[in-house]
Tab-separated table of C-alpha atoms and ligand atoms in Angstrom:
chain	number	residue	atom	x	y	z
A	20	MET	CA	29.746	-26.116	55.815
A	21	PRO	CA	31.999	-23.185	56.336
A	22	HIS	CA	34.884	-23.899	53.741
A	23	TYR	CA	32.473	-24.173	50.951
A	24	SER	CA	30.920	-20.868	51.593
A	25	ARG	CA	33.913	-19.341	50.633
A	26	CYS	CA	34.026	-20.979	47.224
A	27	LEU	CA	30.951	-19.762	45.321
A	28	LEU	CA	31.312	-22.350	42.718
A	29	CYS	CA	31.825	-25.068	45.238
A	30	GLY	CA	28.948	-24.117	46.914
A	31	TRP	CA	26.795	-24.477	43.514
A	32	LEU	CA	28.260	-28.065	43.275
A	33	VAL	CA	27.911	-29.248	46.069
A	34	SER	CA	23.889	-28.054	46.281
A	35	GLN	CA	23.562	-29.462	42.653
A	36	PHE	CA	24.557	-32.789	43.574
A	37	VAL	CA	22.529	-32.769	47.053
A	38	ALA	CA	19.761	-31.205	44.815
A	39	GLY	CA	20.191	-34.003	42.106
A	40	ALA	CA	20.583	-37.070	44.701
A	41	LEU	CA	17.204	-35.844	46.386
A	42	GLY	CA	15.555	-35.415	43.020
A	43	ALA	CA	16.870	-39.134	41.931
A	44	ALA	CA	15.178	-40.322	45.338
A	45	SER	CA	11.855	-38.580	45.144
A	46	LEU	CA	11.035	-37.804	41.216
A	47	ARG	CA	10.434	-41.174	40.533
A	48	ALA	CA	7.982	-41.191	37.537
A	49	GLY	CA	4.544	-42.654	37.877
A	50	ILE	CA	0.830	-41.817	39.990
A	51	LYS	CA	0.048	-41.342	43.054
A	52	ARG	CA	-3.577	-41.617	44.408
A	53	SER	CA	-4.599	-39.708	47.811
A	54	VAL	CA	-7.950	-38.654	49.021
A	55	PHE	CA	-8.881	-35.209	48.285
A	56	GLY	CA	-12.064	-34.656	50.057
A	57	LYS	CA	-15.555	-35.893	50.620
A	58	MET	CA	-18.821	-34.742	48.512
A	59	PRO	CA	-21.876	-33.430	50.839
A	60	ASP	CA	-23.460	-37.214	50.560
A	61	GLY	CA	-20.191	-38.884	51.934
A	62	GLU	CA	-18.535	-39.588	48.471
A	63	GLU	CA	-14.928	-40.173	48.554
A	64	ILE	CA	-13.252	-37.888	45.703
A	65	HIS	CA	-9.454	-39.011	44.698
A	66	LEU	CA	-6.726	-36.835	43.770
A	67	TYR	CA	-4.450	-38.298	41.190
A	68	THR	CA	-0.470	-36.861	41.120
A	69	LEU	CA	1.384	-37.589	37.855
A	70	THR	CA	5.156	-37.500	38.200
A	71	ASN	CA	7.222	-37.554	34.811
A	72	PRO	CA	11.118	-38.136	35.130
A	73	ASN	CA	12.015	-34.876	34.877
A	74	GLY	CA	10.014	-33.876	38.515
A	75	MET	CA	7.142	-32.169	36.401
A	76	GLN	CA	4.105	-32.864	38.529
A	77	VAL	CA	-0.006	-32.579	37.631
A	78	GLY	CA	-2.497	-32.693	39.954
A	79	ILE	CA	-5.372	-34.500	38.350
A	80	THR	CA	-9.191	-35.068	40.424
A	81	ASN	CA	-12.035	-36.927	39.301
A	82	TYR	CA	-14.416	-34.438	40.925
A	83	GLY	CA	-15.131	-31.976	37.402
A	84	ALA	CA	-12.307	-33.963	35.923
A	85	ARG	CA	-10.193	-31.175	36.962
A	86	ILE	CA	-6.372	-30.198	36.661
A	87	VAL	CA	-5.886	-29.262	40.150
A	88	SER	CA	-2.056	-28.391	39.839
A	89	ILE	CA	0.770	-28.481	37.367
A	90	VAL	CA	3.990	-27.731	39.171
A	91	VAL	CA	7.089	-26.944	36.453
A	92	PRO	CA	10.571	-25.704	36.809
A	93	ASP	CA	11.389	-21.908	35.674
A	94	ARG	CA	15.068	-21.134	33.781
A	95	HIS	CA	16.829	-22.152	36.982
A	96	GLY	CA	15.226	-24.957	38.192
A	97	ASN	CA	12.742	-23.451	40.604
A	98	MET	CA	9.274	-25.513	40.751
A	99	ALA	CA	6.512	-23.514	40.923
A	100	ASP	CA	2.541	-24.410	40.486
A	101	VAL	CA	1.258	-22.097	37.351
A	102	VAL	CA	-2.851	-22.714	37.923
A	103	LEU	CA	-4.965	-21.553	40.194
A	104	GLY	CA	-7.153	-23.802	42.229
A	105	PHE	CA	-7.694	-24.931	46.026
A	106	ASP	CA	-5.895	-27.399	48.307
A	107	ASN	CA	-8.650	-29.428	48.777
A	108	LEU	CA	-12.239	-30.472	47.418
A	109	GLU	CA	-13.983	-28.115	49.817
A	110	GLY	CA	-12.634	-25.072	47.759
A	111	TYR	CA	-14.040	-26.381	44.700
A	112	LEU	CA	-17.290	-27.242	46.280
A	113	GLY	CA	-17.609	-23.311	47.002
A	114	LYS	CA	-16.848	-20.384	45.087
A	115	ASP	CA	-15.396	-21.794	42.019
A	116	PRO	CA	-14.645	-19.871	38.729
A	117	TYR	CA	-14.178	-23.220	37.036
A	118	PHE	CA	-10.522	-23.582	37.677
A	119	GLY	CA	-8.963	-26.282	36.129
A	120	ALA	CA	-12.656	-27.978	34.883
A	121	ILE	CA	-13.329	-29.709	32.216
A	122	VAL	CA	-16.498	-27.711	31.014
A	123	GLY	CA	-19.308	-29.466	29.036
A	124	ARG	CA	-21.724	-30.232	27.663
A	125	TYR	CA	-21.449	-26.717	25.750
A	126	GLY	CA	-17.950	-24.844	26.816
A	127	ASN	CA	-18.695	-20.863	26.816
A	128	ARG	CA	-22.180	-19.289	26.000
A	129	ILE	CA	-25.214	-20.074	24.019
A	130	ALA	CA	-27.502	-17.321	23.411
A	131	LYS	CA	-30.605	-17.075	25.698
A	132	GLY	CA	-30.144	-20.828	26.738
A	133	ARG	CA	-31.844	-21.706	22.996
A	134	PHE	CA	-31.222	-23.966	19.839
A	135	ALA	CA	-32.884	-25.633	17.338
A	136	LEU	CA	-31.678	-29.389	16.142
A	137	ASP	CA	-33.271	-31.450	13.909
A	138	GLY	CA	-36.773	-29.051	14.234
A	139	VAL	CA	-36.846	-29.571	18.039
A	140	ASP	CA	-36.398	-26.518	20.006
A	141	TYR	CA	-34.233	-27.398	23.295
A	142	THR	CA	-33.898	-24.777	26.741
A	143	LEU	CA	-30.957	-24.468	28.775
A	144	PRO	CA	-30.561	-23.106	32.413
A	145	ILE	CA	-29.895	-19.609	31.938
A	146	ASN	CA	-26.619	-18.778	34.359
A	147	ASP	CA	-24.880	-15.713	33.232
A	148	GLY	CA	-26.781	-12.291	32.039
A	149	PRO	CA	-29.709	-13.769	29.722
A	150	ASN	CA	-27.341	-16.545	28.529
A	151	SER	CA	-26.259	-20.295	29.087
A	152	LEU	CA	-22.537	-20.426	30.187
A	153	HIS	CA	-20.418	-23.460	30.194
A	154	GLY	CA	-23.217	-26.245	30.188
A	155	GLY	CA	-25.495	-24.683	32.596
A	156	THR	CA	-25.926	-24.798	36.461
A	157	GLN	CA	-24.506	-28.163	37.021
A	158	GLY	CA	-22.033	-28.657	33.993
A	159	PHE	CA	-19.547	-31.266	33.824
A	160	ASP	CA	-17.284	-29.205	36.326
A	161	LYS	CA	-19.508	-30.180	38.933
A	162	LYS	CA	-19.945	-33.666	38.418
A	163	VAL	CA	-18.179	-36.745	39.682
A	164	TRP	CA	-16.357	-38.590	37.173
A	165	THR	CA	-15.358	-42.539	37.250
A	166	ALA	CA	-11.242	-42.503	37.369
A	167	ARG	CA	-8.889	-45.266	36.306
A	168	GLU	CA	-5.102	-45.142	36.191
A	169	LEU	CA	-3.717	-46.198	32.694
A	170	SER	CA	-0.662	-48.433	32.849
A	171	GLN	CA	0.813	-47.147	29.711
A	172	VAL	CA	4.332	-45.875	29.210
A	173	HIS	CA	3.512	-42.449	30.454
A	174	PRO	CA	1.522	-41.427	33.437
A	175	ALA	CA	-2.253	-41.570	32.411
A	176	VAL	CA	-5.609	-40.994	34.297
A	177	GLU	CA	-8.854	-41.782	32.454
A	178	LEU	CA	-11.967	-39.841	33.877
A	179	THR	CA	-15.140	-40.878	32.235
A	180	TYR	CA	-19.341	-39.784	32.793
A	181	LEU	CA	-22.462	-40.500	31.351
A	182	SER	CA	-24.321	-37.467	30.727
A	183	ARG	CA	-28.152	-38.583	30.530
A	184	ASP	CA	-30.564	-37.656	27.913
A	185	GLY	CA	-32.058	-34.610	28.915
A	186	GLU	CA	-29.401	-33.667	31.254
A	187	GLU	CA	-28.955	-29.627	31.697
A	188	GLY	CA	-31.711	-29.649	28.593
A	189	PHE	CA	-29.219	-31.396	25.943
A	190	PRO	CA	-30.616	-34.530	24.063
A	191	GLY	CA	-29.057	-37.868	24.114
A	192	ASP	CA	-27.346	-40.270	26.637
A	193	LEU	CA	-23.877	-38.983	26.329
A	194	ARG	CA	-20.983	-41.177	27.401
A	195	VAL	CA	-17.699	-38.825	28.021
A	196	GLN	CA	-14.014	-39.814	27.961
A	197	VAL	CA	-10.957	-37.619	28.923
A	198	VAL	CA	-7.574	-39.140	29.474
A	199	TYR	CA	-4.789	-36.723	30.980
A	200	THR	CA	-1.241	-38.213	30.063
A	201	LEU	CA	1.826	-36.755	31.353
A	202	GLU	CA	4.601	-37.329	28.787
A	203	GLU	CA	8.397	-36.796	29.198
A	204	SER	CA	8.707	-33.968	26.928
A	205	ASN	CA	6.977	-31.959	29.804
A	206	ALA	CA	3.468	-31.879	27.881
A	207	LEU	CA	0.274	-32.664	29.508
A	208	ARG	CA	-1.836	-34.279	26.560
A	209	ILE	CA	-5.723	-34.160	27.203
A	210	ASP	CA	-7.558	-36.388	24.863
A	211	TYR	CA	-11.435	-35.910	24.938
A	212	ARG	CA	-13.831	-38.731	23.448
A	213	ALA	CA	-17.643	-39.013	23.304
A	214	THR	CA	-20.405	-41.008	22.069
A	215	THR	CA	-23.978	-39.944	21.957
A	216	ASP	CA	-27.343	-42.546	20.960
A	217	LYS	CA	-29.279	-39.291	19.710
A	218	ASP	CA	-28.365	-35.884	17.794
A	219	THR	CA	-26.749	-33.687	20.430
A	220	VAL	CA	-24.438	-30.652	20.508
A	221	LEU	CA	-21.272	-31.157	22.371
A	222	ASN	CA	-18.236	-28.497	22.999
A	223	LEU	CA	-15.624	-29.175	25.802
A	224	THR	CA	-12.515	-27.299	26.819
A	225	ASN	CA	-10.290	-27.308	29.815
A	226	HIS	CA	-10.616	-24.192	31.924
A	227	SER	CA	-7.272	-24.311	33.539
A	228	TYR	CA	-6.100	-20.729	34.843
A	229	PHE	CA	-2.688	-20.129	34.045
A	230	ASN	CA	-0.227	-17.880	35.731
A	231	LEU	CA	3.547	-18.799	34.650
A	232	ALA	CA	4.972	-16.797	37.485
A	233	GLY	CA	3.259	-18.994	39.950
A	234	GLU	CA	-0.576	-19.027	40.959
A	235	GLY	CA	-1.216	-16.151	43.534
A	236	SER	CA	1.853	-14.305	42.301
A	237	GLY	CA	-0.142	-11.408	40.902
A	238	SER	CA	-1.161	-9.566	37.834
A	239	ILE	CA	-0.529	-11.411	34.289
A	240	LEU	CA	-0.293	-8.218	32.219
A	241	ASP	CA	3.813	-8.330	32.127
A	242	GLN	CA	3.362	-11.856	30.752
A	243	GLU	CA	3.655	-12.271	26.792
A	244	ILE	CA	1.414	-14.372	24.447
A	245	MET	CA	1.555	-15.317	21.105
A	246	ILE	CA	-2.042	-16.220	19.402
A	247	ASN	CA	-1.931	-18.129	16.116
A	248	ALA	CA	-5.161	-16.586	14.951
A	249	ALA	CA	-5.405	-14.138	11.969
A	250	SER	CA	-9.230	-13.733	12.978
A	251	PHE	CA	-11.514	-13.560	15.920
A	252	THR	CA	-15.305	-13.799	16.250
A	253	PRO	CA	-16.363	-10.370	17.658
A	254	ILE	CA	-19.163	-10.377	20.677
A	255	ASP	CA	-22.233	-8.191	21.539
A	256	ALA	CA	-22.665	-6.673	24.708
A	257	THR	CA	-23.991	-10.018	26.352
A	258	MET	CA	-20.721	-11.503	25.332
A	259	ILE	CA	-22.332	-13.679	22.689
A	260	PRO	CA	-20.691	-13.738	19.435
A	261	THR	CA	-22.363	-11.666	16.295
A	262	GLY	CA	-21.785	-14.204	13.842
A	263	GLU	CA	-18.853	-12.159	11.862
A	264	ILE	CA	-15.130	-13.488	11.885
A	265	LEU	CA	-13.270	-10.293	11.857
A	266	SER	CA	-9.975	-9.639	11.103
A	267	VAL	CA	-7.299	-9.174	14.031
A	268	ALA	CA	-5.125	-7.111	12.025
A	269	GLY	CA	-4.705	-3.070	13.498
A	270	THR	CA	-6.810	-4.243	16.559
A	271	PRO	CA	-5.738	-5.018	20.572
A	272	PHE	CA	-6.658	-8.617	18.938
A	273	ASP	CA	-3.346	-9.287	16.745
A	274	PHE	CA	-1.139	-11.160	18.970
A	275	ARG	CA	0.407	-13.289	16.029
A	276	HIS	CA	3.697	-11.947	17.310
A	277	LEU	CA	4.628	-12.502	21.115
A	278	THR	CA	3.141	-9.546	23.008
A	279	ARG	CA	2.604	-8.515	26.429
A	280	ILE	CA	-0.813	-9.225	27.433
A	281	GLY	CA	-0.978	-5.919	29.202
A	282	ALA	CA	0.091	-3.849	26.250
A	283	ARG	CA	-3.508	-2.926	24.898
A	284	ILE	CA	-5.904	-4.449	27.245
A	285	ASN	CA	-7.260	-0.791	28.401
A	286	ASP	CA	-7.330	0.625	24.936
A	287	ASP	CA	-10.636	2.621	24.408
A	288	ASP	CA	-11.915	-0.803	22.339
A	289	GLN	CA	-15.755	-1.547	22.447
A	290	GLN	CA	-15.140	-5.050	22.575
A	291	LEU	CA	-12.797	-4.755	25.057
A	292	LYS	CA	-14.941	-2.945	27.559
A	293	PHE	CA	-17.947	-5.687	26.542
A	294	ALA	CA	-15.610	-8.132	28.486
A	295	HIS	CA	-13.947	-6.099	30.518
A	296	GLY	CA	-10.568	-7.145	29.206
A	297	TYR	CA	-9.531	-10.384	26.989
A	298	ASP	CA	-12.278	-12.829	26.679
A	299	ASP	CA	-12.787	-13.828	22.889
A	300	ASN	CA	-12.776	-16.826	20.880
A	301	PHE	CA	-9.739	-16.303	18.580
A	302	VAL	CA	-10.122	-18.736	15.015
A	303	LEU	CA	-6.973	-20.351	14.648
A	304	ASN	CA	-4.829	-20.809	11.504
A	305	HIS	CA	-4.972	-24.828	10.670
A	306	ARG	CA	-3.738	-26.032	7.560
A	307	GLY	CA	-5.227	-29.486	7.579
A	308	PRO	CA	-6.472	-31.769	10.491
A	309	GLY	CA	-4.403	-32.551	13.256
A	310	LEU	CA	-2.934	-30.455	16.298
A	311	VAL	CA	-1.794	-27.101	15.478
A	312	LEU	CA	0.263	-24.584	17.997
A	313	ALA	CA	-2.615	-22.487	19.212
A	314	SER	CA	-0.511	-20.228	21.342
A	315	ARG	CA	2.629	-19.478	23.011
A	316	ALA	CA	3.149	-17.931	26.441
A	317	VAL	CA	6.247	-16.550	27.973
A	318	ASP	CA	6.684	-15.380	31.709
A	319	PRO	CA	10.162	-12.789	31.140
A	320	HIS	CA	10.624	-12.920	34.531
A	321	SER	CA	10.854	-16.718	35.448
A	322	GLY	CA	11.423	-17.914	31.671
A	323	ARG	CA	8.521	-20.252	31.741
A	324	VAL	CA	7.022	-20.711	28.868
A	325	LEU	CA	3.778	-22.672	27.854
A	326	GLU	CA	2.592	-23.800	24.346
A	327	VAL	CA	-0.615	-24.880	23.575
A	328	PHE	CA	-1.513	-27.279	20.471
A	329	THR	CA	-4.715	-28.193	19.681
A	330	THR	CA	-6.932	-29.953	17.332
A	331	GLU	CA	-9.760	-27.190	18.041
A	332	PRO	CA	-10.525	-24.459	15.479
A	333	GLY	CA	-10.860	-22.030	18.460
A	334	VAL	CA	-9.298	-20.349	21.342
A	335	GLN	CA	-10.971	-18.421	23.827
A	336	PHE	CA	-8.572	-16.270	25.575
A	337	TYR	CA	-9.664	-14.852	28.714
A	338	THR	CA	-7.662	-12.773	31.141
A	339	GLY	CA	-9.566	-13.220	34.448
A	340	ASN	CA	-11.529	-10.344	34.041
A	341	PHE	CA	-13.984	-11.463	36.727
A	342	LEU	CA	-11.584	-12.385	39.096
A	343	ASP	CA	-11.607	-9.776	42.076
A	344	GLY	CA	-9.843	-10.809	44.974
A	345	SER	CA	-12.678	-12.789	46.804
A	346	VAL	CA	-12.042	-16.233	46.010
A	347	ARG	CA	-9.084	-17.272	48.432
A	348	GLY	CA	-7.163	-20.339	46.646
A	349	LYS	CA	-4.238	-22.759	47.583
A	350	GLY	CA	-2.489	-21.687	51.045
A	351	GLY	CA	-5.629	-19.008	51.353
A	352	LYS	CA	-4.094	-16.614	48.573
A	353	ALA	CA	-6.651	-14.131	47.199
A	354	TYR	CA	-7.169	-14.400	43.527
A	355	ALA	CA	-6.731	-10.844	42.310
A	356	TYR	CA	-8.273	-8.922	39.416
A	357	ARG	CA	-6.241	-10.227	35.743
A	358	SER	CA	-4.117	-12.709	38.223
A	359	ALA	CA	-4.209	-15.487	35.759
A	360	PHE	CA	-5.152	-16.265	31.910
A	361	THR	CA	-7.115	-18.968	30.307
A	362	LEU	CA	-6.422	-20.688	27.027
A	363	GLU	CA	-9.946	-22.907	26.271
A	364	THR	CA	-9.291	-24.336	22.838
A	365	GLN	CA	-13.147	-25.077	21.570
A	366	HIS	CA	-15.406	-24.692	18.965
A	367	PHE	CA	-16.805	-21.290	18.824
A	368	PRO	CA	-19.242	-19.874	21.515
A	369	ASP	CA	-22.747	-20.157	20.488
A	370	SER	CA	-22.157	-22.491	17.479
A	371	PRO	CA	-25.784	-23.955	17.353
A	372	ASN	CA	-26.899	-20.673	16.758
A	373	HIS	CA	-24.583	-20.050	14.138
A	374	PRO	CA	-24.761	-21.868	10.714
A	375	ASN	CA	-21.402	-20.576	9.446
A	376	PHE	CA	-19.232	-21.722	12.524
A	377	PRO	CA	-17.924	-25.334	12.329
A	378	SER	CA	-20.478	-27.061	13.560
A	379	THR	CA	-20.410	-28.921	16.986
A	380	GLU	CA	-23.411	-31.275	16.485
A	381	LEU	CA	-22.423	-35.077	17.569
A	382	LYS	CA	-24.781	-38.081	15.709
A	383	PRO	CA	-24.788	-41.546	16.866
A	384	GLY	CA	-22.220	-43.847	15.186
A	385	GLU	CA	-19.715	-40.951	15.283
A	386	THR	CA	-16.924	-40.876	17.926
A	387	TYR	CA	-16.232	-37.183	18.594
A	388	HIS	CA	-12.129	-36.868	19.395
A	389	GLN	CA	-10.433	-33.718	20.254
A	390	THR	CA	-6.609	-33.407	21.644
A	391	THR	CA	-5.229	-30.650	23.589
A	392	VAL	CA	-1.577	-30.383	24.611
A	393	PHE	CA	-0.261	-28.349	27.045
A	394	LYS	CA	3.644	-28.275	26.796
A	395	PHE	CA	6.031	-26.454	29.154
A	396	SER	CA	9.282	-25.466	28.823
A	397	THR	CA	11.869	-22.240	29.693
A	398	ALA	CA	13.375	-19.638	27.668
A	399	ASN	CA	16.358	-17.338	28.799
B	17	GLA	C1	-14.684	-17.991	30.185
B	17	GLA	C2	-16.083	-17.094	29.793
B	17	GLA	C3	-15.634	-15.899	30.996
B	17	GLA	C4	-15.862	-16.898	32.336
B	17	GLA	C5	-14.957	-17.594	32.565
B	17	GLA	C6	-15.468	-18.337	33.632
B	17	GLA	O1	-13.846	-17.710	29.917
B	17	GLA	O2	-16.029	-16.654	28.265
B	17	GLA	O3	-16.627	-14.934	30.139
B	17	GLA	O4	-17.226	-17.094	32.479
B	17	GLA	O5	-15.348	-18.325	31.609
B	17	GLA	O6	-15.426	-17.163	34.961
């Protein structure tokens, strides 16, 4: 179209028209199911692709009830996948640092893999230094969940899993349901529900690794974050909470205003040194029950914004300090040190051993219900 190239505005108008026409045809809201791979025993694993009317797409697999992809626009409408992960199931069956997974039964660490409940001592697998991390060696991230498409206004997938009494050392048959709903406001809502037949402890979270410039695009240190927390739970050298609840004021943990993630990450601070960066639980400022804005993250370059809302009392902000380029993700990209951050909404780590922390106990007859929303938008 040589005559259009002379007129920048005309060229732009034509490209918008073509994009709009293509968009209308291909971006139909709904759910598509495809094969994601096979488990070693031959069981077929699926990928559910949820699309909303704006063209935002979210990939969910029933292996580990994981978020595989989140494709959202930047300020110019360019789409990018903003979560780390793999192209197929095989990747997740290899070396995988919980990419996008539902973590359970207990998100984050339990000191020395021990806790007592109703006077009974329980022992969990040790898989992180002297401690138990993310539900043990065969946590919910490694389980095959049962998936069902839900017919409701917005595209939604339900995933259920029955964790048997004694699995990874935890008591009680636990029935877990996770529902992912993709809303028109470019919000991905996660509803967690669970019931038990014996007293147990439970702390579910989603372990998505975000890079708002696009997965595999390098460091996140120039992206900015606000965390709605006046205090945090400091850790010891093995990354177990000391039990204190400390004010963030005057520390590198003060993210009450939008701040570059990298601004203070290399400060001479013992907490940062223990975790090799940020890997801490923040105590969210709740003013009552219901959802609260936990965090806002902004990539000034692309303009992409992520807001996280949750009913949970805490959020674990982790800056990918254990990524070292050895994991090759989507398209074979090497995921480098600090090339993603997580915002794991949850109860506090090691709560069963800290009576001053909000309780993680679940009893028969009760229904555990927590909600977290990842909402995407853009800023100029
Ligand atoms: C959580 C932990 C981190 C690390 C990651 C997974 O964020 O707090 O220390 O274990 O999970 O690699």
